[in-house]
mmCIF file of C-alpha atoms in Angstrom:
data_model
loop_
_atom_site.group_PDB
_atom_site.id
_atom_site.type_symbol
_atom_site.label_atom_id
_atom_site.label_comp_id
_atom_site.label_asym_id
_atom_site.label_seq_id
_atom_site.Cartn_x
_atom_site.Cartn_y
_atom_site.Cartn_z
ATOM 1 C CA UNK A 1167 -0.134 0.001 -0.400
ATOM 2 C CA UNK A 1168 1.856 3.006 -0.900
ATOM 3 C CA UNK A 1169 2.511 6.354 1.368
ATOM 4 C CA UNK A 1170 0.419 8.616 2.657
ATOM 5 C CA UNK A 1171 3.119 11.030 1.690
ATOM 6 C CA UNK A 1172 4.030 9.916 -1.766
ATOM 7 C CA UNK A 1173 -0.016 10.381 -2.541
ATOM 8 C CA UNK A 1174 -0.091 13.671 -0.994
ATOM 9 C CA UNK A 1175 2.900 14.749 -3.407
ATOM 10 C CA UNK A 1176 1.539 12.917 -6.306
ATOM 11 C CA UNK A 1177 -2.190 15.042 -5.731
ATOM 12 C CA UNK A 1178 0.074 18.337 -4.973
ATOM 13 C CA UNK A 1179 1.780 18.165 -8.442
ATOM 14 C CA UNK A 1180 -1.146 17.505 -10.493
ATOM 15 C CA UNK A 1181 -2.546 20.331 -8.416
ATOM 16 C CA UNK A 1182 -0.157 23.040 -9.576
ATOM 17 C CA UNK A 1183 -0.443 21.967 -13.028
ATOM 18 C CA UNK A 1184 -3.960 22.404 -13.218
ATOM 19 C CA UNK A 1185 -2.928 25.814 -11.686
ATOM 20 C CA UNK A 1186 -0.197 26.285 -13.818
ATOM 21 C CA UNK A 1187 -2.588 25.334 -17.278
ATOM 22 C CA UNK A 1188 -5.190 27.516 -15.952
ATOM 23 C CA UNK A 1189 -2.994 30.684 -16.334
ATOM 24 C CA UNK A 1190 -3.117 31.295 -19.797
ATOM 25 C CA UNK A 1191 -5.302 34.165 -21.045
ATOM 26 C CA UNK A 1192 -7.891 32.508 -23.130
ATOM 27 C CA UNK A 1193 -8.110 33.312 -26.969
ATOM 28 C CA UNK A 1194 -4.418 35.830 -26.716
ATOM 29 C CA UNK A 1195 -1.979 34.902 -29.112
ATOM 30 C CA UNK A 1196 1.278 36.410 -29.317
ATOM 31 C CA UNK A 1197 1.612 39.497 -31.497
ATOM 32 C CA UNK A 1198 3.150 39.567 -34.651
ATOM 33 C CA UNK A 1199 6.724 38.955 -35.107
ATOM 34 C CA UNK A 1200 7.042 42.044 -37.639
ATOM 35 C CA UNK A 1201 5.337 44.059 -35.337
ATOM 36 C CA UNK A 1202 8.515 44.043 -32.504
ATOM 37 C CA UNK A 1203 10.822 44.638 -35.089
ATOM 38 C CA UNK A 1204 12.008 48.646 -35.505
ATOM 39 C CA UNK A 1205 11.905 49.673 -38.626
ATOM 40 C CA UNK A 1206 14.915 52.203 -39.896
ATOM 41 C CA UNK A 1207 13.296 55.627 -40.656
ATOM 42 C CA UNK A 1208 14.293 56.074 -44.752
ATOM 43 C CA UNK A 1209 17.302 58.434 -45.224
ATOM 44 C CA UNK A 1210 17.207 60.685 -47.981
ATOM 45 C CA UNK A 1211 19.613 60.456 -50.989
ATOM 46 C CA UNK A 1212 22.276 63.364 -52.343
ATOM 47 C CA UNK A 1213 19.931 63.544 -55.061
ATOM 48 C CA UNK A 1214 16.734 65.109 -52.269
ATOM 49 C CA UNK A 1215 18.798 68.490 -52.480
ATOM 50 C CA UNK A 1216 19.386 68.560 -56.249
ATOM 51 C CA UNK A 1217 15.517 66.862 -57.145
ATOM 52 C CA UNK A 1218 12.119 68.211 -56.398
ATOM 53 C CA UNK A 1219 10.798 64.769 -57.559
ATOM 54 C CA UNK A 1220 13.426 62.726 -55.127
ATOM 55 C CA UNK A 1221 12.353 65.102 -52.598
ATOM 56 C CA UNK A 1222 8.741 64.112 -52.915
ATOM 57 C CA UNK A 1223 9.418 60.787 -53.169
ATOM 58 C CA UNK A 1224 11.807 60.517 -49.953
ATOM 59 C CA UNK A 1225 8.804 62.658 -48.253
ATOM 60 C CA UNK A 1226 5.897 59.688 -49.404
ATOM 61 C CA UNK A 1227 8.433 57.118 -47.752
ATOM 62 C CA UNK A 1228 9.161 58.869 -44.303
ATOM 63 C CA UNK A 1229 4.874 59.886 -44.200
ATOM 64 C CA UNK A 1230 4.595 55.726 -45.270
ATOM 65 C CA UNK A 1231 7.281 54.515 -42.641
ATOM 66 C CA UNK A 1232 5.496 56.608 -40.010
ATOM 67 C CA UNK A 1233 1.734 55.566 -40.532
ATOM 68 C CA UNK A 1234 3.384 51.955 -40.358
ATOM 69 C CA UNK A 1235 5.128 52.587 -37.130
ATOM 70 C CA UNK A 1236 1.605 54.197 -35.565
ATOM 71 C CA UNK A 1237 -0.239 51.004 -36.911
ATOM 72 C CA UNK A 1238 2.354 48.746 -35.484
ATOM 73 C CA UNK A 1239 1.415 50.572 -32.570
ATOM 74 C CA UNK A 1240 -2.387 50.271 -32.471
ATOM 75 C CA UNK A 1241 -1.740 46.200 -33.336
ATOM 76 C CA UNK A 1242 0.293 46.598 -29.904
ATOM 77 C CA UNK A 1243 -2.213 48.484 -27.856
ATOM 78 C CA UNK A 1244 -4.753 45.905 -28.937
ATOM 79 C CA UNK A 1245 -2.563 42.761 -28.241
ATOM 80 C CA UNK A 1246 -2.203 44.308 -25.008
ATOM 81 C CA UNK A 1247 -5.914 45.659 -24.132
ATOM 82 C CA UNK A 1248 -6.844 42.266 -24.804
ATOM 83 C CA UNK A 1249 -4.491 40.783 -22.464
ATOM 84 C CA UNK A 1250 -6.467 42.779 -19.570
ATOM 85 C CA UNK A 1251 -3.310 46.205 -19.331
ATOM 86 C CA UNK A 1252 -5.433 49.131 -17.994
ATOM 87 C CA UNK A 1253 -5.552 52.315 -18.668
ATOM 88 C CA UNK A 1254 -5.364 51.908 -22.598
ATOM 89 C CA UNK A 1255 -6.673 54.388 -25.217
ATOM 90 C CA UNK A 1256 -5.927 52.034 -28.883
ATOM 91 C CA UNK A 1257 -7.123 52.410 -31.929
ATOM 92 C CA UNK A 1258 -9.415 51.416 -34.024
ATOM 93 C CA UNK A 1259 -8.325 48.987 -36.359
ATOM 94 C CA UNK A 1260 -7.754 50.402 -40.034
ATOM 95 C CA UNK A 1261 -10.514 48.708 -42.420
ATOM 96 C CA UNK A 1262 -9.925 48.785 -45.974
ATOM 97 C CA UNK A 1263 -12.364 48.496 -48.642
ATOM 98 C CA UNK A 1264 -11.954 45.504 -51.180
ATOM 99 C CA UNK A 1265 -11.294 46.260 -55.033
ATOM 100 C CA UNK A 1266 -13.764 44.746 -56.671
#
């Protein structure tokens, strides 16, 4: 017949396993790996000083970089909001109409 201390140890191990398994937040997935990478700011070429078109292209690249960065912040904000973090005011995800 097994000793009482052995049975108690088994019971404690099983109950700890159940407690750990129940700690996971249901439905929450990790944020995308791309959202945890810092995208480098576009560097202007030498042509920016002499060409209006090159300057506008650089301005457009910086604008796209900024918009992508804020979209990334929004996705991370919504992730942490789903995890239960308090005090967040996350932007609504942008939805674009499907072409067609």
